[in-house]
């Protein structure tokens, strides 16, 4: 069976190629399941020549077929020779402009995996091309936004500077569901730097006026986090917290006092 499938990978039909990849991937998954999740050797070795064949089939495949092939490459391709990696990245890069968000996410998965095997100069070039499609994915319906935001969290842990100039894309909208707002807030704190701290702090101040009690509490804690991470904005954070204490209700006062306590411990004697 596997031998027949290997031959079918050479078929001229992109549909046959993509379905063959699905079958090979399912065989591999079943083999791992039978070994209680222990790693197993893929049913077929992905050589640079075969990768080239799969990439040639990409533009003619259905959207589903493109996702299957890209995910299969990301999971099983293990040639990290600079020339092979550069060829792969250059061929996958155009998929970032696809209208299907799943194809874009699968392409990003391939790029992120193999970026570490190119030179620093090449890496910066690819990352510059990667940022705009990532931000564009946020202009979708909330459920997909959530998936995208979770993926972005993984990406910025490895490349924190990737979206440093796009923090405004993660500002919460009035009609965002709570689960989307929480993810955006978490990413804002990950992207926090001295250069963007003032704009992020002003945005957090606005969140403190929301009607969602849990989100307001998270926003107040985020203000305290800004003061702890960026000493230059600690004074402004204190001012924001004091304004909230003077103008708001009991639960907000409790969160503000807790944040102030942490700030005073971080900077003893500074605000006496």
PDB file of N, CA, C and O in Angstrom, residues 9-52:
ATOM      1  N   UNK A   9       2.389   9.865  -5.548  1.00  0.00           N
ATOM      2  CA  UNK A   9       2.900  11.209  -5.297  1.00  0.00           C
ATOM      3  C   UNK A   9       3.490  11.836  -6.563  1.00  0.00           C
ATOM      4  O   UNK A   9       3.647  13.057  -6.641  1.00  0.00           O
ATOM      5  N   UNK A  10       3.841  10.996  -7.541  1.00  0.00           N
ATOM      6  CA  UNK A  10       4.416  11.493  -8.789  1.00  0.00           C
ATOM      7  C   UNK A  10       3.341  11.782  -9.840  1.00  0.00           C
ATOM      8  O   UNK A  10       3.667  12.158 -10.964  1.00  0.00           O
ATOM      9  N   UNK A  11       2.072  11.590  -9.460  1.00  0.00           N
ATOM     10  CA  UNK A  11       0.967  11.816 -10.398  1.00  0.00           C
ATOM     11  C   UNK A  11       0.916  13.280 -10.822  1.00  0.00           C
ATOM     12  O   UNK A  11       1.294  14.183 -10.065  1.00  0.00           O
ATOM     13  N   UNK A  12       0.439  13.511 -12.031  1.00  0.00           N
ATOM     14  CA  UNK A  12       0.364  14.886 -12.551  1.00  0.00           C
ATOM     15  C   UNK A  12      -0.814  15.669 -11.990  1.00  0.00           C
ATOM     16  O   UNK A  12      -0.873  16.895 -12.120  1.00  0.00           O
ATOM     17  N   UNK A  13      -1.762  14.968 -11.348  1.00  0.00           N
ATOM     18  CA  UNK A  13      -2.951  15.635 -10.812  1.00  0.00           C
ATOM     19  C   UNK A  13      -2.690  16.145  -9.387  1.00  0.00           C
ATOM     20  O   UNK A  13      -2.384  15.355  -8.494  1.00  0.00           O
ATOM     21  N   UNK A  14      -2.822  17.448  -9.137  1.00  0.00           N
ATOM     22  CA  UNK A  14      -2.657  17.976  -7.775  1.00  0.00           C
ATOM     23  C   UNK A  14      -3.634  17.360  -6.779  1.00  0.00           C
ATOM     24  O   UNK A  14      -3.296  17.181  -5.607  1.00  0.00           O
ATOM     25  N   UNK A  15      -4.843  17.023  -7.236  1.00  0.00           N
ATOM     26  CA  UNK A  15      -5.825  16.407  -6.354  1.00  0.00           C
ATOM     27  C   UNK A  15      -5.343  15.037  -5.881  1.00  0.00           C
ATOM     28  O   UNK A  15      -5.478  14.683  -4.697  1.00  0.00           O
ATOM     29  N   UNK A  16      -4.761  14.258  -6.801  1.00  0.00           N
ATOM     30  CA  UNK A  16      -4.229  12.945  -6.430  1.00  0.00           C
ATOM     31  C   UNK A  16      -3.082  13.104  -5.440  1.00  0.00           C
ATOM     32  O   UNK A  16      -2.995  12.378  -4.446  1.00  0.00           O
ATOM     33  N   UNK A  17      -2.205  14.068  -5.699  1.00  0.00           N
ATOM     34  CA  UNK A  17      -1.052  14.288  -4.823  1.00  0.00           C
ATOM     35  C   UNK A  17      -1.503  14.660  -3.416  1.00  0.00           C
ATOM     36  O   UNK A  17      -1.025  14.102  -2.420  1.00  0.00           O
ATOM     37  N   UNK A  18      -2.456  15.601  -3.306  1.00  0.00           N
ATOM     38  CA  UNK A  18      -2.900  16.048  -1.981  1.00  0.00           C
ATOM     39  C   UNK A  18      -3.610  14.936  -1.224  1.00  0.00           C
ATOM     40  O   UNK A  18      -3.404  14.764  -0.013  1.00  0.00           O
ATOM     41  N   UNK A  19      -4.416  14.139  -1.924  1.00  0.00           N
ATOM     42  CA  UNK A  19      -5.093  13.021  -1.257  1.00  0.00           C
ATOM     43  C   UNK A  19      -4.108  11.940  -0.838  1.00  0.00           C
ATOM     44  O   UNK A  19      -4.305  11.270   0.178  1.00  0.00           O
ATOM     45  N   UNK A  20      -3.066  11.771  -1.612  1.00  0.00           N
ATOM     46  CA  UNK A  20      -2.025  10.804  -1.248  1.00  0.00           C
ATOM     47  C   UNK A  20      -1.313  11.245   0.020  1.00  0.00           C
ATOM     48  O   UNK A  20      -1.013  10.428   0.897  1.00  0.00           O
ATOM     49  N   UNK A  21      -1.053  12.533   0.124  1.00  0.00           N
ATOM     50  CA  UNK A  21      -0.422  13.067   1.333  1.00  0.00           C
ATOM     51  C   UNK A  21      -1.310  12.820   2.549  1.00  0.00           C
ATOM     52  O   UNK A  21      -0.832  12.448   3.626  1.00  0.00           O
ATOM     53  N   UNK A  22      -2.616  13.005   2.382  1.00  0.00           N
ATOM     54  CA  UNK A  22      -3.554  12.739   3.478  1.00  0.00           C
ATOM     55  C   UNK A  22      -3.450  11.281   3.918  1.00  0.00           C
ATOM     56  O   UNK A  22      -3.378  10.967   5.115  1.00  0.00           O
ATOM     57  N   UNK A  23      -3.447  10.366   2.940  1.00  0.00           N
ATOM     58  CA  UNK A  23      -3.377   8.939   3.268  1.00  0.00           C
ATOM     59  C   UNK A  23      -2.080   8.605   3.989  1.00  0.00           C
ATOM     60  O   UNK A  23      -2.076   7.880   5.002  1.00  0.00           O
ATOM     61  N   UNK A  24      -0.957   9.135   3.514  1.00  0.00           N
ATOM     62  CA  UNK A  24       0.332   8.870   4.161  1.00  0.00           C
ATOM     63  C   UNK A  24       0.366   9.430   5.577  1.00  0.00           C
ATOM     64  O   UNK A  24       0.910   8.810   6.489  1.00  0.00           O
ATOM     65  N   UNK A  25      -0.229  10.609   5.745  1.00  0.00           N
ATOM     66  CA  UNK A  25      -0.250  11.210   7.075  1.00  0.00           C
ATOM     67  C   UNK A  25      -1.113  10.395   8.034  1.00  0.00           C
ATOM     68  O   UNK A  25      -0.760  10.222   9.208  1.00  0.00           O
ATOM     69  N   UNK A  26      -2.228   9.867   7.549  1.00  0.00           N
ATOM     70  CA  UNK A  26      -3.096   9.047   8.400  1.00  0.00           C
ATOM     71  C   UNK A  26      -2.408   7.732   8.786  1.00  0.00           C
ATOM     72  O   UNK A  26      -2.543   7.262   9.917  1.00  0.00           O
ATOM     73  N   UNK A  27      -1.651   7.167   7.853  1.00  0.00           N
ATOM     74  CA  UNK A  27      -0.885   5.957   8.163  1.00  0.00           C
ATOM     75  C   UNK A  27       0.128   6.241   9.263  1.00  0.00           C
ATOM     76  O   UNK A  27       0.288   5.467  10.209  1.00  0.00           O
ATOM     77  N   UNK A  28       0.787   7.385   9.154  1.00  0.00           N
ATOM     78  CA  UNK A  28       1.771   7.761  10.169  1.00  0.00           C
ATOM     79  C   UNK A  28       1.111   7.973  11.528  1.00  0.00           C
ATOM     80  O   UNK A  28       1.627   7.520  12.565  1.00  0.00           O
ATOM     81  N   UNK A  29      -0.037   8.635  11.529  1.00  0.00           N
ATOM     82  CA  UNK A  29      -0.743   8.889  12.798  1.00  0.00           C
ATOM     83  C   UNK A  29      -1.220   7.588  13.442  1.00  0.00           C
ATOM     84  O   UNK A  29      -1.141   7.421  14.659  1.00  0.00           O
ATOM     85  N   UNK A  30      -1.704   6.651  12.619  1.00  0.00           N
ATOM     86  CA  UNK A  30      -2.140   5.359  13.156  1.00  0.00           C
ATOM     87  C   UNK A  30      -0.963   4.569  13.723  1.00  0.00           C
ATOM     88  O   UNK A  30      -1.085   3.899  14.755  1.00  0.00           O
ATOM     89  N   UNK A  31       0.182   4.682  13.059  1.00  0.00           N
ATOM     90  CA  UNK A  31       1.377   3.990  13.549  1.00  0.00           C
ATOM     91  C   UNK A  31       1.799   4.545  14.906  1.00  0.00           C
ATOM     92  O   UNK A  31       2.172   3.791  15.816  1.00  0.00           O
ATOM     93  N   UNK A  32       1.717   5.856  15.061  1.00  0.00           N
ATOM     94  CA  UNK A  32       2.056   6.466  16.355  1.00  0.00           C
ATOM     95  C   UNK A  32       1.056   6.058  17.424  1.00  0.00           C
ATOM     96  O   UNK A  32       1.424   5.815  18.575  1.00  0.00           O
ATOM     97  N   UNK A  33      -0.231   5.988  17.046  1.00  0.00           N
ATOM     98  CA  UNK A  33      -1.265   5.600  18.011  1.00  0.00           C
ATOM     99  C   UNK A  33      -1.038   4.172  18.495  1.00  0.00           C
ATOM    100  O   UNK A  33      -1.232   3.865  19.682  1.00  0.00           O
ATOM    101  N   UNK A  34      -0.634   3.289  17.598  1.00  0.00           N
ATOM    102  CA  UNK A  34      -0.387   1.893  17.965  1.00  0.00           C
ATOM    103  C   UNK A  34       0.844   1.734  18.852  1.00  0.00           C
ATOM    104  O   UNK A  34       1.001   0.726  19.524  1.00  0.00           O
ATOM    105  N   UNK A  35       1.717   2.752  18.822  1.00  0.00           N
ATOM    106  CA  UNK A  35       2.909   2.723  19.670  1.00  0.00           C
ATOM    107  C   UNK A  35       2.752   3.647  20.875  1.00  0.00           C
ATOM    108  O   UNK A  35       3.718   4.134  21.442  1.00  0.00           O
ATOM    109  N   UNK A  36       1.496   3.912  21.240  1.00  0.00           N
ATOM    110  CA  UNK A  36       1.173   4.745  22.411  1.00  0.00           C
ATOM    111  C   UNK A  36       1.812   6.124  22.354  1.00  0.00           C
ATOM    112  O   UNK A  36       2.327   6.641  23.353  1.00  0.00           O
ATOM    113  N   UNK A  37       1.784   6.730  21.171  1.00  0.00           N
ATOM    114  CA  UNK A  37       2.270   8.095  21.033  1.00  0.00           C
ATOM    115  C   UNK A  37       3.770   8.228  20.876  1.00  0.00           C
ATOM    116  O   UNK A  37       4.288   9.342  20.760  1.00  0.00           O
ATOM    117  N   UNK A  38       4.509   7.100  20.855  1.00  0.00           N
ATOM    118  CA  UNK A  38       5.950   7.165  20.675  1.00  0.00           C
ATOM    119  C   UNK A  38       6.267   7.599  19.247  1.00  0.00           C
ATOM    120  O   UNK A  38       5.584   7.201  18.298  1.00  0.00           O
ATOM    121  N   UNK A  39       7.320   8.440  19.055  1.00  0.00           N
ATOM    122  CA  UNK A  39       7.660   8.896  17.706  1.00  0.00           C
ATOM    123  C   UNK A  39       7.952   7.726  16.769  1.00  0.00           C
ATOM    124  O   UNK A  39       8.598   6.753  17.155  1.00  0.00           O
ATOM    125  N   UNK A  40       7.478   7.833  15.544  1.00  0.00           N
ATOM    126  CA  UNK A  40       7.731   6.806  14.541  1.00  0.00           C
ATOM    127  C   UNK A  40       8.278   7.459  13.280  1.00  0.00           C
ATOM    128  O   UNK A  40       8.093   8.650  13.044  1.00  0.00           O
ATOM    129  N   UNK A  41       8.943   6.665  12.472  1.00  0.00           N
ATOM    130  CA  UNK A  41       9.479   7.166  11.214  1.00  0.00           C
ATOM    131  C   UNK A  41       8.339   7.366  10.224  1.00  0.00           C
ATOM    132  O   UNK A  41       7.481   6.496  10.084  1.00  0.00           O
ATOM    133  N   UNK A  42       8.277   8.528   9.533  1.00  0.00           N
ATOM    134  CA  UNK A  42       7.216   8.744   8.552  1.00  0.00           C
ATOM    135  C   UNK A  42       7.199   7.656   7.496  1.00  0.00           C
ATOM    136  O   UNK A  42       8.220   7.029   7.198  1.00  0.00           O
ATOM    137  N   UNK A  43       6.028   7.419   6.916  1.00  0.00           N
ATOM    138  CA  UNK A  43       5.878   6.364   5.913  1.00  0.00           C
ATOM    139  C   UNK A  43       6.697   6.647   4.665  1.00  0.00           C
ATOM    140  O   UNK A  43       6.982   5.733   3.889  1.00  0.00           O
ATOM    141  N   UNK A  44       7.078   7.892   4.464  1.00  0.00           N
ATOM    142  CA  UNK A  44       7.862   8.254   3.286  1.00  0.00           C
ATOM    143  C   UNK A  44       8.858   9.343   3.672  1.00  0.00           C
ATOM    144  O   UNK A  44       8.575  10.206   4.509  1.00  0.00           O
ATOM    145  N   UNK A  45      10.033   9.280   3.078  1.00  0.00           N
ATOM    146  CA  UNK A  45      11.061  10.289   3.349  1.00  0.00           C
ATOM    147  C   UNK A  45      10.840  11.492   2.451  1.00  0.00           C
ATOM    148  O   UNK A  45      10.739  11.370   1.227  1.00  0.00           O
ATOM    149  N   UNK A  46      10.768  12.647   3.055  1.00  0.00           N
ATOM    150  CA  UNK A  46      10.562  13.875   2.289  1.00  0.00           C
ATOM    151  C   UNK A  46      11.911  14.422   1.841  1.00  0.00           C
ATOM    152  O   UNK A  46      12.596  15.135   2.572  1.00  0.00           O
ATOM    153  N   UNK A  47      12.301  14.088   0.638  1.00  0.00           N
ATOM    154  CA  UNK A  47      13.549  14.573   0.066  1.00  0.00           C
ATOM    155  C   UNK A  47      13.305  15.949  -0.573  1.00  0.00           C
ATOM    156  O   UNK A  47      12.150  16.317  -0.850  1.00  0.00           O
ATOM    157  N   UNK A  48      14.357  16.732  -0.802  1.00  0.00           N
ATOM    158  CA  UNK A  48      14.168  18.026  -1.480  1.00  0.00           C
ATOM    159  C   UNK A  48      13.448  17.881  -2.824  1.00  0.00           C
ATOM    160  O   UNK A  48      12.647  18.741  -3.197  1.00  0.00           O
ATOM    161  N   UNK A  49      13.726  16.780  -3.548  1.00  0.00           N
ATOM    162  CA  UNK A  49      13.046  16.571  -4.823  1.00  0.00           C
ATOM    163  C   UNK A  49      11.551  16.372  -4.654  1.00  0.00           C
ATOM    164  O   UNK A  49      10.738  16.921  -5.410  1.00  0.00           O
ATOM    165  N   UNK A  50      11.152  15.590  -3.648  1.00  0.00           N
ATOM    166  CA  UNK A  50       9.726  15.354  -3.395  1.00  0.00           C
ATOM    167  C   UNK A  50       9.053  16.627  -2.886  1.00  0.00           C
ATOM    168  O   UNK A  50       7.912  16.927  -3.251  1.00  0.00           O
ATOM    169  N   UNK A  51       9.758  17.371  -2.031  1.00  0.00           N
ATOM    170  CA  UNK A  51       9.218  18.650  -1.546  1.00  0.00           C
ATOM    171  C   UNK A  51       8.944  19.580  -2.721  1.00  0.00           C
ATOM    172  O   UNK A  51       7.911  20.258  -2.783  1.00  0.00           O
ATOM    173  N   UNK A  52       9.867  19.605  -3.678  1.00  0.00           N
ATOM    174  CA  UNK A  52       9.679  20.440  -4.868  1.00  0.00           C
ATOM    175  C   UNK A  52       8.434  20.018  -5.637  1.00  0.00           C
ATOM    176  O   UNK A  52       7.669  20.855  -6.134  1.00  0.00           O
TER     177      UNK A  52
END
